[in-house]
PDB file of C-alpha atoms in Angstrom:
ATOM      1  CA  UNK A   1       4.504  13.141  -6.594  1.00 62.00           C
ATOM      2  CA  UNK A   2       7.219  12.526  -3.931  1.00 68.00           C
ATOM      3  CA  UNK A   3      10.691  12.028  -5.312  1.00 92.00           C
ATOM      4  CA  UNK A   4      10.928   8.302  -5.426  1.00 96.00           C
ATOM      5  CA  UNK A   5      12.401   6.272  -8.153  1.00 97.00           C
ATOM      6  CA  UNK A   6      12.667   2.558  -8.690  1.00 98.00           C
ATOM      7  CA  UNK A   7      15.018   0.590 -10.810  1.00 97.00           C
ATOM      8  CA  UNK A   8      14.739  -1.311 -12.965  1.00 98.00           C
ATOM      9  CA  UNK A   9      11.174  -0.754 -13.951  1.00 97.00           C
ATOM     10  CA  UNK A  10      10.893  -4.134 -15.605  1.00 98.00           C
ATOM     11  CA  UNK A  11      12.997  -7.230 -15.311  1.00 97.00           C
ATOM     12  CA  UNK A  12      12.751 -10.757 -16.576  1.00 98.00           C
ATOM     13  CA  UNK A  13      15.065 -13.274 -14.891  1.00 97.00           C
ATOM     14  CA  UNK A  14      15.514 -16.928 -14.636  1.00 97.00           C
ATOM     15  CA  UNK A  15      14.803 -19.126 -11.624  1.00 97.00           C
ATOM     16  CA  UNK A  16      17.878 -19.334  -9.320  1.00 97.00           C
ATOM     17  CA  UNK A  17      19.513 -16.096 -10.248  1.00 97.00           C
ATOM     18  CA  UNK A  18      20.037 -13.277  -7.766  1.00 96.00           C
ATOM     19  CA  UNK A  19      18.031 -10.042  -8.326  1.00 97.00           C
ATOM     20  CA  UNK A  20      18.486  -6.656  -6.729  1.00 98.00           C
ATOM     21  CA  UNK A  21      15.823  -3.919  -6.915  1.00 98.00           C
ATOM     22  CA  UNK A  22      16.661  -0.379  -5.977  1.00 98.00           C
ATOM     23  CA  UNK A  23      14.585   2.297  -4.449  1.00 98.00           C
ATOM     24  CA  UNK A  24      15.969   5.875  -4.367  1.00 98.00           C
ATOM     25  CA  UNK A  25      14.373   8.870  -2.581  1.00 97.00           C
ATOM     26  CA  UNK A  26      15.175  12.498  -2.614  1.00 96.00           C
ATOM     27  CA  UNK A  27      12.806  13.454   0.267  1.00 92.00           C
ATOM     28  CA  UNK A  28      15.163  12.557   3.111  1.00 92.00           C
ATOM     29  CA  UNK A  29      12.343  10.546   4.718  1.00 92.00           C
ATOM     30  CA  UNK A  30      13.262   8.211   7.518  1.00 90.00           C
ATOM     31  CA  UNK A  31      11.014   5.261   6.759  1.00 91.00           C
ATOM     32  CA  UNK A  32      11.235   3.136   3.638  1.00 94.00           C
ATOM     33  CA  UNK A  33       9.188   0.115   2.691  1.00 95.00           C
ATOM     34  CA  UNK A  34       9.191  -2.674   0.121  1.00 97.00           C
ATOM     35  CA  UNK A  35       5.804  -4.223  -0.847  1.00 97.00           C
ATOM     36  CA  UNK A  36       4.764  -6.834  -3.359  1.00 97.00           C
ATOM     37  CA  UNK A  37       1.416  -6.665  -5.197  1.00 97.00           C
ATOM     38  CA  UNK A  38      -0.269  -9.740  -6.483  1.00 93.00           C
ATOM     39  CA  UNK A  39      -3.854 -10.168  -7.695  1.00 84.00           C
ATOM     40  CA  UNK A  40      -6.254 -10.828  -4.909  1.00 77.00           C
ATOM     41  CA  UNK A  41      -3.675 -10.037  -2.220  1.00 81.00           C
ATOM     42  CA  UNK A  42      -3.408  -6.229  -2.247  1.00 87.00           C
ATOM     43  CA  UNK A  43      -0.088  -4.954  -1.015  1.00 94.00           C
ATOM     44  CA  UNK A  44       1.992  -7.173   1.282  1.00 94.00           C
ATOM     45  CA  UNK A  45       4.902  -5.790   3.227  1.00 94.00           C
ATOM     46  CA  UNK A  46       8.194  -7.468   2.684  1.00 96.00           C
ATOM     47  CA  UNK A  47      10.672  -5.512   4.702  1.00 96.00           C
ATOM     48  CA  UNK A  48      10.909  -1.945   5.964  1.00 93.00           C
ATOM     49  CA  UNK A  49      13.603   0.348   7.269  1.00 93.00           C
ATOM     50  CA  UNK A  50      13.421   3.012  10.033  1.00 89.00           C
ATOM     51  CA  UNK A  51      16.865   4.392   9.481  1.00 90.00           C
ATOM     52  CA  UNK A  52      20.227   3.699   7.979  1.00 93.00           C
ATOM     53  CA  UNK A  53      21.177   0.161   8.676  1.00 92.00           C
ATOM     54  CA  UNK A  54      17.902  -0.362  10.700  1.00 93.00           C
ATOM     55  CA  UNK A  55      15.622  -2.820   9.016  1.00 94.00           C
ATOM     56  CA  UNK A  56      12.854  -5.188  10.027  1.00 93.00           C
ATOM     57  CA  UNK A  57      10.800  -7.929   8.517  1.00 93.00           C
ATOM     58  CA  UNK A  58       7.253  -7.599   7.108  1.00 91.00           C
ATOM     59  CA  UNK A  59       4.624 -10.241   6.637  1.00 89.00           C
ATOM     60  CA  UNK A  60       6.241 -11.942   3.558  1.00 94.00           C
ATOM     61  CA  UNK A  61       9.969 -11.642   4.135  1.00 95.00           C
ATOM     62  CA  UNK A  62      11.064 -15.255   3.354  1.00 96.00           C
ATOM     63  CA  UNK A  63      13.408 -15.278   0.369  1.00 96.00           C
ATOM     64  CA  UNK A  64      14.082 -11.574   0.486  1.00 97.00           C
ATOM     65  CA  UNK A  65      16.806  -9.451   2.143  1.00 97.00           C
ATOM     66  CA  UNK A  66      17.282  -5.710   2.258  1.00 98.00           C
ATOM     67  CA  UNK A  67      19.991  -3.202   2.929  1.00 97.00           C
ATOM     68  CA  UNK A  68      20.020   0.496   3.605  1.00 97.00           C
ATOM     69  CA  UNK A  69      23.506   2.059   3.828  1.00 96.00           C
ATOM     70  CA  UNK A  70      22.312   5.528   2.986  1.00 95.00           C
ATOM     71  CA  UNK A  71      19.200   7.426   3.793  1.00 94.00           C
ATOM     72  CA  UNK A  72      18.204   7.786   0.180  1.00 96.00           C
ATOM     73  CA  UNK A  73      18.637   4.158  -0.996  1.00 97.00           C
ATOM     74  CA  UNK A  74      16.839   0.944   0.006  1.00 98.00           C
ATOM     75  CA  UNK A  75      17.763  -2.255  -1.763  1.00 98.00           C
ATOM     76  CA  UNK A  76      15.690  -5.405  -2.023  1.00 98.00           C
ATOM     77  CA  UNK A  77      17.528  -8.563  -2.916  1.00 98.00           C
ATOM     78  CA  UNK A  78      16.151 -11.899  -4.010  1.00 97.00           C
ATOM     79  CA  UNK A  79      19.099 -14.242  -3.303  1.00 93.00           C
ATOM     80  CA  UNK A  80      17.742 -16.940  -5.628  1.00 96.00           C
ATOM     81  CA  UNK A  81      14.737 -15.928  -7.513  1.00 97.00           C
ATOM     82  CA  UNK A  82      11.695 -18.331  -7.721  1.00 97.00           C
ATOM     83  CA  UNK A  83       8.650 -18.241  -9.891  1.00 97.00           C
ATOM     84  CA  UNK A  84       6.487 -17.411  -6.807  1.00 96.00           C
ATOM     85  CA  UNK A  85       8.381 -14.102  -6.608  1.00 97.00           C
ATOM     86  CA  UNK A  86       6.971 -13.025  -9.969  1.00 97.00           C
ATOM     87  CA  UNK A  87       5.150  -9.840  -8.875  1.00 97.00           C
ATOM     88  CA  UNK A  88       4.980  -6.065  -9.029  1.00 98.00           C
ATOM     89  CA  UNK A  89       7.223  -4.595  -6.330  1.00 98.00           C
ATOM     90  CA  UNK A  90       6.560  -1.119  -4.834  1.00 98.00           C
ATOM     91  CA  UNK A  91       8.755   0.941  -2.666  1.00 97.00           C
ATOM     92  CA  UNK A  92       7.212   3.455  -0.329  1.00 95.00           C
ATOM     93  CA  UNK A  93       8.542   6.190   1.943  1.00 94.00           C
ATOM     94  CA  UNK A  94       6.998   7.831   4.957  1.00 90.00           C
ATOM     95  CA  UNK A  95       7.962  11.080   6.677  1.00 82.00           C
ATOM     96  CA  UNK A  96       6.169  10.623   9.905  1.00 68.00           C
ATOM     97  CA  UNK A  97       8.372  10.464  12.926  1.00 61.00           C
ATOM     98  CA  UNK A  98       6.743   7.251  14.042  1.00 65.00           C
ATOM     99  CA  UNK A  99       6.343   5.744  10.544  1.00 60.00           C
ATOM    100  CA  UNK A 100       2.582   5.858  10.848  1.00 76.00           C
ATOM    101  CA  UNK A 101       1.909   8.668   8.446  1.00 84.00           C
ATOM    102  CA  UNK A 102       0.931   8.597   4.840  1.00 89.00           C
ATOM    103  CA  UNK A 103       3.101   6.596   2.533  1.00 92.00           C
ATOM    104  CA  UNK A 104       4.296   7.783  -0.842  1.00 94.00           C
ATOM    105  CA  UNK A 105       4.820   4.982  -3.364  1.00 96.00           C
ATOM    106  CA  UNK A 106       7.214   4.654  -6.181  1.00 97.00           C
ATOM    107  CA  UNK A 107       6.249   3.705  -9.724  1.00 97.00           C
ATOM    108  CA  UNK A 108       6.831   0.005  -9.176  1.00 97.00           C
ATOM    109  CA  UNK A 109       9.059  -2.710 -10.722  1.00 98.00           C
ATOM    110  CA  UNK A 110       7.525  -5.535 -12.620  1.00 97.00           C
ATOM    111  CA  UNK A 111       9.542  -8.681 -12.048  1.00 98.00           C
ATOM    112  CA  UNK A 112       9.043 -11.871 -13.989  1.00 97.00           C
ATOM    113  CA  UNK A 113      10.879 -15.006 -12.936  1.00 97.00           C
ATOM    114  CA  UNK A 114      10.877 -17.707 -15.649  1.00 96.00           C
TER     115      UNK A 114
ATOM    116  CA  UNK B  19      -1.708 -12.972  11.575  1.00 65.00           C
ATOM    117  CA  UNK B  20      -3.341  -9.589  11.338  1.00 72.00           C
ATOM    118  CA  UNK B  21      -5.798  -9.112   8.555  1.00 85.00           C
ATOM    119  CA  UNK B  22      -7.978  -6.357   7.175  1.00 92.00           C
ATOM    120  CA  UNK B  23     -10.910  -7.811   5.146  1.00 94.00           C
ATOM    121  CA  UNK B  24     -12.149  -5.611   2.345  1.00 96.00           C
ATOM    122  CA  UNK B  25     -15.313  -5.962   0.301  1.00 96.00           C
ATOM    123  CA  UNK B  26     -16.529  -6.053  -2.343  1.00 96.00           C
ATOM    124  CA  UNK B  27     -13.624  -7.296  -4.546  1.00 95.00           C
ATOM    125  CA  UNK B  28     -15.184  -5.685  -7.611  1.00 96.00           C
ATOM    126  CA  UNK B  29     -17.824  -3.120  -8.256  1.00 97.00           C
ATOM    127  CA  UNK B  30     -19.168  -2.020 -11.628  1.00 97.00           C
ATOM    128  CA  UNK B  31     -21.404   1.085 -11.617  1.00 97.00           C
ATOM    129  CA  UNK B  32     -23.022   3.402 -14.066  1.00 97.00           C
ATOM    130  CA  UNK B  33     -21.557   6.904 -14.116  1.00 97.00           C
ATOM    131  CA  UNK B  34     -23.568   8.964 -11.570  1.00 98.00           C
ATOM    132  CA  UNK B  35     -24.267   6.047  -9.236  1.00 98.00           C
ATOM    133  CA  UNK B  36     -22.826   5.856  -5.735  1.00 98.00           C
ATOM    134  CA  UNK B  37     -20.055   3.455  -4.632  1.00 98.00           C
ATOM    135  CA  UNK B  38     -19.031   2.101  -1.223  1.00 98.00           C
ATOM    136  CA  UNK B  39     -16.115  -0.149  -0.146  1.00 98.00           C
ATOM    137  CA  UNK B  40     -15.776  -1.546   3.372  1.00 98.00           C
ATOM    138  CA  UNK B  41     -12.937  -2.747   5.483  1.00 97.00           C
ATOM    139  CA  UNK B  42     -13.213  -4.800   8.629  1.00 97.00           C
ATOM    140  CA  UNK B  43     -10.894  -6.010  11.367  1.00 94.00           C
ATOM    141  CA  UNK B  44     -11.665  -8.539  14.008  1.00 91.00           C
ATOM    142  CA  UNK B  45      -9.789  -6.459  16.544  1.00 90.00           C
ATOM    143  CA  UNK B  46      -9.552  -2.792  17.344  1.00 93.00           C
ATOM    144  CA  UNK B  47      -7.495  -0.757  14.942  1.00 94.00           C
ATOM    145  CA  UNK B  48      -5.179   2.106  15.987  1.00 93.00           C
ATOM    146  CA  UNK B  49      -5.663   3.972  12.689  1.00 93.00           C
ATOM    147  CA  UNK B  50      -6.606   3.245   9.106  1.00 96.00           C
ATOM    148  CA  UNK B  51      -5.550   4.720   5.769  1.00 96.00           C
ATOM    149  CA  UNK B  52      -7.142   4.751   2.308  1.00 98.00           C
ATOM    150  CA  UNK B  53      -5.309   4.671  -0.945  1.00 98.00           C
ATOM    151  CA  UNK B  54      -6.361   4.770  -4.630  1.00 98.00           C
ATOM    152  CA  UNK B  55      -4.467   3.041  -7.397  1.00 97.00           C
ATOM    153  CA  UNK B  56      -5.294   3.882 -11.039  1.00 97.00           C
ATOM    154  CA  UNK B  57      -4.852   1.111 -13.616  1.00 94.00           C
ATOM    155  CA  UNK B  58      -1.179   0.690 -14.299  1.00 92.00           C
ATOM    156  CA  UNK B  59      -0.239   3.175 -11.596  1.00 95.00           C
ATOM    157  CA  UNK B  60       0.976   3.156  -8.025  1.00 97.00           C
ATOM    158  CA  UNK B  61      -1.101   3.650  -4.795  1.00 97.00           C
ATOM    159  CA  UNK B  62      -1.823   7.261  -3.842  1.00 97.00           C
ATOM    160  CA  UNK B  63      -2.658   8.179  -0.343  1.00 96.00           C
ATOM    161  CA  UNK B  64      -6.206   9.629   0.203  1.00 97.00           C
ATOM    162  CA  UNK B  65      -6.689   9.991   3.925  1.00 96.00           C
ATOM    163  CA  UNK B  66      -5.970   8.598   7.385  1.00 95.00           C
ATOM    164  CA  UNK B  67      -8.487   8.143  10.123  1.00 96.00           C
ATOM    165  CA  UNK B  68      -7.567   7.920  13.754  1.00 94.00           C
ATOM    166  CA  UNK B  69     -10.488   8.767  16.011  1.00 95.00           C
ATOM    167  CA  UNK B  70     -13.452   6.514  16.851  1.00 96.00           C
ATOM    168  CA  UNK B  71     -16.504   7.588  14.833  1.00 97.00           C
ATOM    169  CA  UNK B  72     -14.437   9.891  12.649  1.00 97.00           C
ATOM    170  CA  UNK B  73     -15.920  11.152   9.366  1.00 98.00           C
ATOM    171  CA  UNK B  74     -13.883  13.004   6.804  1.00 98.00           C
ATOM    172  CA  UNK B  75     -14.970  14.298   3.409  1.00 98.00           C
ATOM    173  CA  UNK B  76     -13.019  15.115   0.293  1.00 97.00           C
ATOM    174  CA  UNK B  77     -15.392  16.548  -2.310  1.00 97.00           C
ATOM    175  CA  UNK B  78     -17.495  13.531  -3.357  1.00 98.00           C
ATOM    176  CA  UNK B  79     -15.605  11.102  -1.138  1.00 98.00           C
ATOM    177  CA  UNK B  80     -16.700  10.373   2.426  1.00 98.00           C
ATOM    178  CA  UNK B  81     -14.527   8.296   4.784  1.00 98.00           C
ATOM    179  CA  UNK B  82     -15.813   6.853   8.043  1.00 98.00           C
ATOM    180  CA  UNK B  83     -14.160   5.038  10.984  1.00 98.00           C
ATOM    181  CA  UNK B  84     -16.478   2.993  13.100  1.00 97.00           C
ATOM    182  CA  UNK B  85     -17.200   3.660  16.770  1.00 96.00           C
ATOM    183  CA  UNK B  86     -15.429   0.545  17.762  1.00 96.00           C
ATOM    184  CA  UNK B  87     -12.544   1.158  15.322  1.00 96.00           C
ATOM    185  CA  UNK B  88     -12.987  -2.211  13.814  1.00 96.00           C
ATOM    186  CA  UNK B  89     -14.427  -1.092  10.465  1.00 96.00           C
ATOM    187  CA  UNK B  90     -14.108   1.687   7.941  1.00 98.00           C
ATOM    188  CA  UNK B  91     -15.784   2.713   4.744  1.00 98.00           C
ATOM    189  CA  UNK B  92     -15.169   4.846   1.704  1.00 98.00           C
ATOM    190  CA  UNK B  93     -18.252   6.223  -0.066  1.00 98.00           C
ATOM    191  CA  UNK B  94     -18.211   7.997  -3.373  1.00 98.00           C
ATOM    192  CA  UNK B  95     -21.200  10.040  -4.396  1.00 98.00           C
ATOM    193  CA  UNK B  96     -22.091  10.326  -8.042  1.00 98.00           C
ATOM    194  CA  UNK B  97     -19.186   8.422  -9.502  1.00 98.00           C
ATOM    195  CA  UNK B  98     -17.280   9.791 -12.468  1.00 98.00           C
ATOM    196  CA  UNK B  99     -15.120   7.952 -14.958  1.00 97.00           C
ATOM    197  CA  UNK B 100     -12.126   9.498 -13.229  1.00 97.00           C
ATOM    198  CA  UNK B 101     -12.971   7.433 -10.099  1.00 98.00           C
ATOM    199  CA  UNK B 102     -11.989   4.254 -11.871  1.00 98.00           C
ATOM    200  CA  UNK B 103      -9.264   2.417 -10.050  1.00 97.00           C
ATOM    201  CA  UNK B 104      -8.680   0.094  -7.100  1.00 97.00           C
ATOM    202  CA  UNK B 105      -9.274   1.385  -3.584  1.00 98.00           C
ATOM    203  CA  UNK B 106      -7.265  -0.076  -0.724  1.00 97.00           C
ATOM    204  CA  UNK B 107      -7.580   0.359   2.986  1.00 97.00           C
ATOM    205  CA  UNK B 108      -4.573  -0.136   5.256  1.00 95.00           C
ATOM    206  CA  UNK B 109      -4.957  -0.780   8.996  1.00 94.00           C
ATOM    207  CA  UNK B 110      -2.614  -0.640  11.861  1.00 91.00           C
ATOM    208  CA  UNK B 111      -3.081  -2.169  15.273  1.00 88.00           C
ATOM    209  CA  UNK B 112      -1.660  -0.958  18.637  1.00 83.00           C
ATOM    210  CA  UNK B 113       1.866  -2.192  19.177  1.00 77.00           C
ATOM    211  CA  UNK B 114       2.216  -3.070  15.501  1.00 76.00           C
ATOM    212  CA  UNK B 115       4.547  -0.657  13.728  1.00 76.00           C
ATOM    213  CA  UNK B 116       3.378  -1.382  10.190  1.00 83.00           C
ATOM    214  CA  UNK B 117       0.204  -1.208   8.157  1.00 89.00           C
ATOM    215  CA  UNK B 118      -1.639  -4.181   6.653  1.00 91.00           C
ATOM    216  CA  UNK B 119      -3.443  -3.587   3.426  1.00 93.00           C
ATOM    217  CA  UNK B 120      -6.800  -4.966   2.428  1.00 94.00           C
ATOM    218  CA  UNK B 121      -7.075  -6.840  -0.835  1.00 94.00           C
ATOM    219  CA  UNK B 122      -8.700  -3.794  -2.513  1.00 95.00           C
ATOM    220  CA  UNK B 123     -11.929  -2.976  -4.365  1.00 97.00           C
ATOM    221  CA  UNK B 124     -11.657  -2.539  -8.032  1.00 96.00           C
ATOM    222  CA  UNK B 125     -14.120   0.065  -9.262  1.00 98.00           C
ATOM    223  CA  UNK B 126     -15.262   0.331 -12.874  1.00 97.00           C
ATOM    224  CA  UNK B 127     -17.410   3.186 -13.980  1.00 97.00           C
ATOM    225  CA  UNK B 128     -19.416   2.916 -17.176  1.00 95.00           C
ATOM    226  CA  UNK B 129     -20.046   6.240 -18.995  1.00 93.00           C
TER     227      UNK B 129
END
């Protein structure tokens, strides 16, 4: 498996609280992605990064922000968590120069918003 | 928005039977990827198809990309219990710099 870790692996939080999920890679890959996985929806892209401080929105970006100050770290922040953000969050990295190559996924973070 | 439709949602087979999952797009794709996710695990890349009519094989798995690059399939011959999991396709269209995942096909194999 590619060197990707996510923290925390599990989190329970209350509605309205801020939450930050961390993705850390040791592969020095340029592209990093945040997805959420919900039953019946597959994987939906939240945000992605194509370099340090270079990020863009995915298909379900509302309510989420990201930051990438170092190549190895990509942070996903829920400014004010809502129950609809209860999900499993996966980080992925890609080594392709155009970002169109295979994606390596982290182990996931299970987030529950009560 | 862009969508990749994947069917069936679930498939239950007896060990040794074949299995196929299909992905369809209403517009021409640039390329398509396939992933497998074991229960409780994370998606793992299987293959990427780029060319019209492309066929690739990995042991008992056969991947096809349609001539019009609007559909793709994954076929597993003689399933084994180790094939259990959810199979996802992920498509990308020209001028889109990200992939869109299908909703997945969950395969259960009875021994």
